[in-house]
Structure formats: C-alpha cells, structure tokens
Amino acid sequence: MDDFLDDYDDIVSDLISSNYSTFEEKLKQYISYCTQPNEMNFLLSEKLPPVDFESWYEKCKSTQGSWVGSGELSWPLDKLENLSMRFELLKYIAEGKTDVPDFCCSFMYSENNFNIMVMEFNDQIVEPLARDLRKIFTRSSGLKNTVSPIPVELIKASDNWYQRPIGLIGIGLFISILGGVATAKVLGAL
C-alpha cells in the first residue's frame, strides 16, 4: 500500500505541475493509474457513488451567458457525490470530450493563456480531488495520511503571481538560482 501511495503522490505531483503541452498526457497517466484493476480501483468503485456526469455537465454548460467563464458549476453537496463528479470530469477530459481551455472558458476563465488556464484548473479541480481521493485510500487502508510538502516556485503571469510545484529538474534549478548553504538546508528539510 505504501508503494501505491508513493506512486500516486508522484503521479499527482506530475499532473499538478504540468502545463498546457504536458497536461493531457499527465492526466491520462493519472486516470489510468486510478482505474487500473487493483485494490484501489475496487475501493474507489465501492466508495464513489455512480453519477450521471454528462447530464450534469450539459446542465452546467447551459448556464453560461455571454461572458466568457460565466457558467455555473453546481457541484453536488454530498461529499462523495461531489468527489465522484469531479473524478468523472477528469475522465471526460482524458477521453478528449472537452479540454481544459474549453472548460475554463465556460466556467473559470482568468485570462487568455492556456498555461494559466491549466494552472487554475489544477489548483481548483485536480489538487483538491487528488487530496480527497488520497484520504479515501489512506483511511480505508488504516495508513496515516502523511504527505511530504512539495517545494514550490513563484511564477508571474501578467499581473498575477502563482505557485507551482517544482519537479526534480526544477529543484536543481531552484538551488542553482538561489545558491548558498541556507537554500540547501531549507530544501533538505522538506
């Protein structure tokens, strides 16, 4: 189980740190990992109730007015139904039935930059979903829900600042940019 969670955390980290050009591949890897036949897939199918995603999605899309991003997402109030609906959204996107820019232009538009749209989507949809699924895995298996903090970098896009997880390559770059012993100690503490 520990190996499963370690691999899950790595795949989530890769997905959350993806950009527009890598998001689709990382999302497919995440969905494949969560749906492969194993104990965790069984656990998800046991815990997450079935939902009628496509009807829900069409109803939400019908709320979009003339403003970009003005559609309203009426997520189910029940925690497990909500989680199931968000997971179905990721599967829907992974299957190519829509993409992140289209979704963001309908429901959560921030600016006309596909990389920013992916970061917003990851922050608002993917990261909370992955966190909640991990809770299901750990609580059902009796393991402690410990997640190591991930170092982040600040990215400025237009007039806004965003946090983005740093991958292994990014950590080396982060150390070389900041340099010094203090930086190495801070990252070593993570």
mmCIF file of C-alpha atoms in Angstrom:
data_model
loop_
_atom_site.group_PDB
_atom_site.id
_atom_site.type_symbol
_atom_site.label_atom_id
_atom_site.label_comp_id
_atom_site.label_asym_id
_atom_site.label_seq_id
_atom_site.Cartn_x
_atom_site.Cartn_y
_atom_site.Cartn_z
ATOM 1 C CA MET A 1 0.000 0.000 0.000
ATOM 2 C CA ASP A 2 2.853 2.392 0.785
ATOM 3 C CA ASP A 3 4.264 1.823 -2.709
ATOM 4 C CA PHE A 4 0.872 2.558 -4.223
ATOM 5 C CA LEU A 5 0.607 5.850 -2.307
ATOM 6 C CA ASP A 6 4.170 6.853 -3.169
ATOM 7 C CA ASP A 7 3.471 6.244 -6.856
ATOM 8 C CA TYR A 8 0.102 8.022 -6.541
ATOM 9 C CA ASP A 9 1.785 11.068 -4.976
ATOM 10 C CA ASP A 10 4.375 11.144 -7.786
ATOM 11 C CA ILE A 11 1.727 10.977 -10.499
ATOM 12 C CA VAL A 12 -0.329 13.701 -8.782
ATOM 13 C CA SER A 13 2.745 15.903 -8.470
ATOM 14 C CA ASP A 14 3.499 15.447 -12.183
ATOM 15 C CA LEU A 15 -0.081 16.296 -13.106
ATOM 16 C CA ILE A 16 -0.302 19.362 -10.875
ATOM 17 C CA SER A 17 2.987 20.727 -12.198
ATOM 18 C CA SER A 18 2.020 20.153 -15.840
ATOM 19 C CA ASN A 19 1.480 22.917 -18.365
ATOM 20 C CA TYR A 20 -0.749 23.067 -21.410
ATOM 21 C CA SER A 21 1.576 20.984 -23.584
ATOM 22 C CA THR A 22 2.018 18.188 -20.989
ATOM 23 C CA PHE A 23 -1.354 18.240 -19.194
ATOM 24 C CA GLU A 24 -3.205 15.794 -21.450
ATOM 25 C CA GLU A 25 -0.506 13.107 -21.187
ATOM 26 C CA LYS A 26 -0.178 13.527 -17.397
ATOM 27 C CA LEU A 27 -3.960 13.437 -16.945
ATOM 28 C CA LYS A 28 -4.217 10.190 -18.926
ATOM 29 C CA GLN A 29 -1.461 8.680 -16.766
ATOM 30 C CA TYR A 30 -3.321 9.742 -13.604
ATOM 31 C CA ILE A 31 -6.673 8.341 -14.758
ATOM 32 C CA SER A 32 -5.015 5.115 -15.921
ATOM 33 C CA TYR A 33 -3.306 4.713 -12.551
ATOM 34 C CA CYS A 34 -6.536 5.286 -10.615
ATOM 35 C CA THR A 35 -8.616 2.976 -12.810
ATOM 36 C CA GLN A 36 -6.234 0.049 -13.322
ATOM 37 C CA PRO A 37 -7.577 -3.183 -11.861
ATOM 38 C CA ASN A 38 -6.254 -3.326 -8.312
ATOM 39 C CA GLU A 39 -7.361 -2.890 -4.712
ATOM 40 C CA MET A 40 -7.521 0.915 -5.040
ATOM 41 C CA ASN A 41 -9.769 0.809 -8.095
ATOM 42 C CA PHE A 42 -12.065 -1.558 -6.211
ATOM 43 C CA LEU A 43 -12.033 0.840 -3.272
ATOM 44 C CA LEU A 44 -12.936 3.801 -5.492
ATOM 45 C CA SER A 45 -15.771 1.925 -7.167
ATOM 46 C CA GLU A 46 -17.021 0.879 -3.720
ATOM 47 C CA LYS A 47 -16.797 4.362 -2.127
ATOM 48 C CA LEU A 48 -17.732 6.671 -5.003
ATOM 49 C CA PRO A 49 -21.409 6.588 -5.969
ATOM 50 C CA PRO A 50 -22.378 6.442 -9.646
ATOM 51 C CA VAL A 51 -23.308 9.834 -11.085
ATOM 52 C CA ASP A 52 -24.852 10.996 -14.356
ATOM 53 C CA PHE A 53 -21.944 13.213 -15.330
ATOM 54 C CA GLU A 54 -22.945 14.039 -18.898
ATOM 55 C CA SER A 55 -26.435 15.284 -17.905
ATOM 56 C CA TRP A 56 -24.936 17.311 -15.064
ATOM 57 C CA TYR A 57 -22.284 18.781 -17.363
ATOM 58 C CA GLU A 58 -24.791 19.759 -20.060
ATOM 59 C CA LYS A 59 -26.989 21.413 -17.421
ATOM 60 C CA CYS A 60 -23.996 23.389 -16.134
ATOM 61 C CA LYS A 61 -22.962 24.401 -19.674
ATOM 62 C CA SER A 62 -26.479 25.727 -20.289
ATOM 63 C CA THR A 63 -25.906 28.333 -17.536
ATOM 64 C CA GLN A 64 -23.167 30.081 -19.498
ATOM 65 C CA GLY A 65 -24.169 33.549 -20.581
ATOM 66 C CA SER A 66 -22.471 35.902 -22.991
ATOM 67 C CA TRP A 67 -19.449 36.436 -20.711
ATOM 68 C CA VAL A 68 -16.536 34.052 -21.017
ATOM 69 C CA GLY A 69 -16.321 31.899 -17.893
ATOM 70 C CA SER A 70 -19.808 32.837 -16.686
ATOM 71 C CA GLY A 71 -21.152 29.266 -16.497
ATOM 72 C CA GLU A 72 -22.046 27.958 -13.045
ATOM 73 C CA LEU A 73 -20.832 24.623 -11.747
ATOM 74 C CA SER A 74 -23.458 23.260 -9.374
ATOM 75 C CA TRP A 75 -21.397 20.565 -7.679
ATOM 76 C CA PRO A 76 -23.351 18.012 -5.634
ATOM 77 C CA LEU A 77 -23.480 18.872 -1.935
ATOM 78 C CA ASP A 78 -22.904 15.286 -0.824
ATOM 79 C CA LYS A 79 -19.144 14.911 -0.363
ATOM 80 C CA LEU A 80 -18.816 11.535 -2.097
ATOM 81 C CA GLU A 81 -21.114 12.503 -4.996
ATOM 82 C CA ASN A 82 -19.094 15.693 -5.395
ATOM 83 C CA LEU A 83 -15.867 13.704 -5.447
ATOM 84 C CA SER A 84 -17.319 11.243 -7.931
ATOM 85 C CA MET A 85 -18.459 14.094 -10.211
ATOM 86 C CA ARG A 86 -15.003 15.724 -10.150
ATOM 87 C CA PHE A 87 -13.355 12.384 -10.948
ATOM 88 C CA GLU A 88 -15.782 11.879 -13.852
ATOM 89 C CA LEU A 89 -14.851 15.373 -15.111
ATOM 90 C CA LEU A 90 -11.197 14.343 -15.276
ATOM 91 C CA LYS A 91 -12.112 11.120 -17.093
ATOM 92 C CA TYR A 92 -14.278 13.148 -19.519
ATOM 93 C CA ILE A 93 -11.339 15.421 -20.321
ATOM 94 C CA ALA A 94 -8.903 12.473 -20.559
ATOM 95 C CA GLU A 95 -11.235 10.857 -23.108
ATOM 96 C CA GLY A 96 -10.985 14.008 -25.262
ATOM 97 C CA LYS A 97 -14.650 15.001 -24.931
ATOM 98 C CA THR A 98 -13.567 18.506 -23.899
ATOM 99 C CA ASP A 99 -10.307 20.148 -22.914
ATOM 100 C CA VAL A 100 -9.142 22.481 -20.178
ATOM 101 C CA PRO A 101 -9.283 25.703 -22.248
ATOM 102 C CA ASP A 102 -12.893 24.936 -23.276
ATOM 103 C CA PHE A 103 -13.823 24.092 -19.674
ATOM 104 C CA CYS A 104 -12.163 27.249 -18.342
ATOM 105 C CA CYS A 105 -13.769 29.451 -20.998
ATOM 106 C CA SER A 106 -17.118 28.056 -19.877
ATOM 107 C CA PHE A 107 -16.674 28.101 -16.096
ATOM 108 C CA MET A 108 -13.494 29.659 -14.696
ATOM 109 C CA TYR A 109 -11.846 31.967 -17.180
ATOM 110 C CA SER A 110 -8.977 34.014 -15.793
ATOM 111 C CA GLU A 111 -7.005 35.170 -18.827
ATOM 112 C CA ASN A 112 -6.290 34.205 -22.414
ATOM 113 C CA ASN A 113 -3.284 31.982 -21.683
ATOM 114 C CA PHE A 114 -3.599 28.195 -21.926
ATOM 115 C CA ASN A 115 -0.818 27.570 -19.389
ATOM 116 C CA ILE A 116 -2.558 29.826 -16.849
ATOM 117 C CA MET A 117 -5.850 28.022 -17.530
ATOM 118 C CA VAL A 118 -4.166 24.671 -16.794
ATOM 119 C CA MET A 119 -2.661 26.065 -13.566
ATOM 120 C CA GLU A 120 -6.084 27.387 -12.477
ATOM 121 C CA PHE A 121 -7.749 24.074 -13.327
ATOM 122 C CA ASN A 122 -5.087 22.156 -11.424
ATOM 123 C CA ASP A 123 -5.441 24.463 -8.404
ATOM 124 C CA GLN A 124 -9.244 24.420 -8.288
ATOM 125 C CA ILE A 125 -10.139 20.936 -9.564
ATOM 126 C CA VAL A 126 -7.224 18.492 -9.720
ATOM 127 C CA GLU A 127 -5.383 19.220 -6.471
ATOM 128 C CA PRO A 128 -8.479 19.074 -4.200
ATOM 129 C CA LEU A 129 -9.686 15.921 -5.985
ATOM 130 C CA ALA A 130 -6.330 14.165 -5.634
ATOM 131 C CA ARG A 131 -6.151 15.150 -1.962
ATOM 132 C CA ASP A 132 -9.642 13.804 -1.274
ATOM 133 C CA LEU A 133 -9.020 10.545 -3.151
ATOM 134 C CA ARG A 134 -5.821 10.071 -1.164
ATOM 135 C CA LYS A 135 -7.842 10.441 2.039
ATOM 136 C CA ILE A 136 -10.128 7.646 0.881
ATOM 137 C CA PHE A 137 -7.104 5.431 0.148
ATOM 138 C CA THR A 138 -5.400 6.073 3.467
ATOM 139 C CA ARG A 139 -8.488 5.958 5.692
ATOM 140 C CA SER A 140 -9.717 2.740 4.134
ATOM 141 C CA SER A 141 -6.330 1.067 4.485
ATOM 142 C CA GLY A 142 -5.582 2.323 8.010
ATOM 143 C CA LEU A 143 -2.403 4.117 6.910
ATOM 144 C CA LYS A 144 -1.520 7.556 8.186
ATOM 145 C CA ASN A 145 -2.368 10.343 5.779
ATOM 146 C CA THR A 146 1.050 11.941 5.595
ATOM 147 C CA VAL A 147 2.074 13.862 2.541
ATOM 148 C CA SER A 148 5.524 15.390 2.247
ATOM 149 C CA PRO A 149 5.439 19.079 1.388
ATOM 150 C CA ILE A 150 6.385 19.862 -2.191
ATOM 151 C CA PRO A 151 8.723 22.805 -2.853
ATOM 152 C CA VAL A 152 7.102 25.498 -4.969
ATOM 153 C CA GLU A 153 8.261 28.304 -7.173
ATOM 154 C CA LEU A 154 6.522 31.610 -7.757
ATOM 155 C CA ILE A 155 5.582 32.389 -11.340
ATOM 156 C CA LYS A 156 4.421 35.793 -12.507
ATOM 157 C CA ALA A 157 1.949 35.811 -15.373
ATOM 158 C CA SER A 158 0.628 39.213 -16.378
ATOM 159 C CA ASP A 159 -0.106 40.972 -13.086
ATOM 160 C CA ASN A 160 -0.722 37.813 -11.036
ATOM 161 C CA TRP A 161 1.623 35.554 -9.074
ATOM 162 C CA TYR A 162 1.075 31.798 -8.988
ATOM 163 C CA GLN A 163 2.678 28.965 -7.008
ATOM 164 C CA ARG A 164 3.779 25.935 -8.978
ATOM 165 C CA PRO A 165 5.325 22.718 -7.612
ATOM 166 C CA ILE A 166 8.949 22.214 -8.561
ATOM 167 C CA GLY A 167 9.834 18.853 -10.107
ATOM 168 C CA LEU A 168 13.228 17.197 -9.659
ATOM 169 C CA ILE A 169 14.727 19.209 -12.508
ATOM 170 C CA GLY A 170 13.146 22.356 -11.098
ATOM 171 C CA ILE A 171 14.663 21.719 -7.663
ATOM 172 C CA GLY A 172 18.167 21.679 -9.120
ATOM 173 C CA LEU A 173 17.422 24.876 -10.990
ATOM 174 C CA PHE A 174 15.935 26.396 -7.837
ATOM 175 C CA ILE A 175 19.076 25.590 -5.850
ATOM 176 C CA SER A 176 21.382 26.900 -8.552
ATOM 177 C CA ILE A 177 19.425 30.132 -8.925
ATOM 178 C CA LEU A 178 19.275 30.851 -5.209
ATOM 179 C CA GLY A 179 22.574 29.179 -4.350
ATOM 180 C CA GLY A 180 24.082 29.067 -0.889
ATOM 181 C CA VAL A 181 24.028 26.730 2.063
ATOM 182 C CA ALA A 182 20.830 28.174 3.562
ATOM 183 C CA THR A 183 18.818 27.193 0.474
ATOM 184 C CA ALA A 184 20.166 23.645 0.542
ATOM 185 C CA LYS A 185 19.230 23.352 4.208
ATOM 186 C CA VAL A 186 15.686 24.612 3.570
ATOM 187 C CA LEU A 187 15.117 22.193 0.692
ATOM 188 C CA GLY A 188 16.765 19.376 2.665
ATOM 189 C CA ALA A 189 14.262 19.973 5.468
ATOM 190 C CA LEU A 190 11.408 19.304 3.066
#
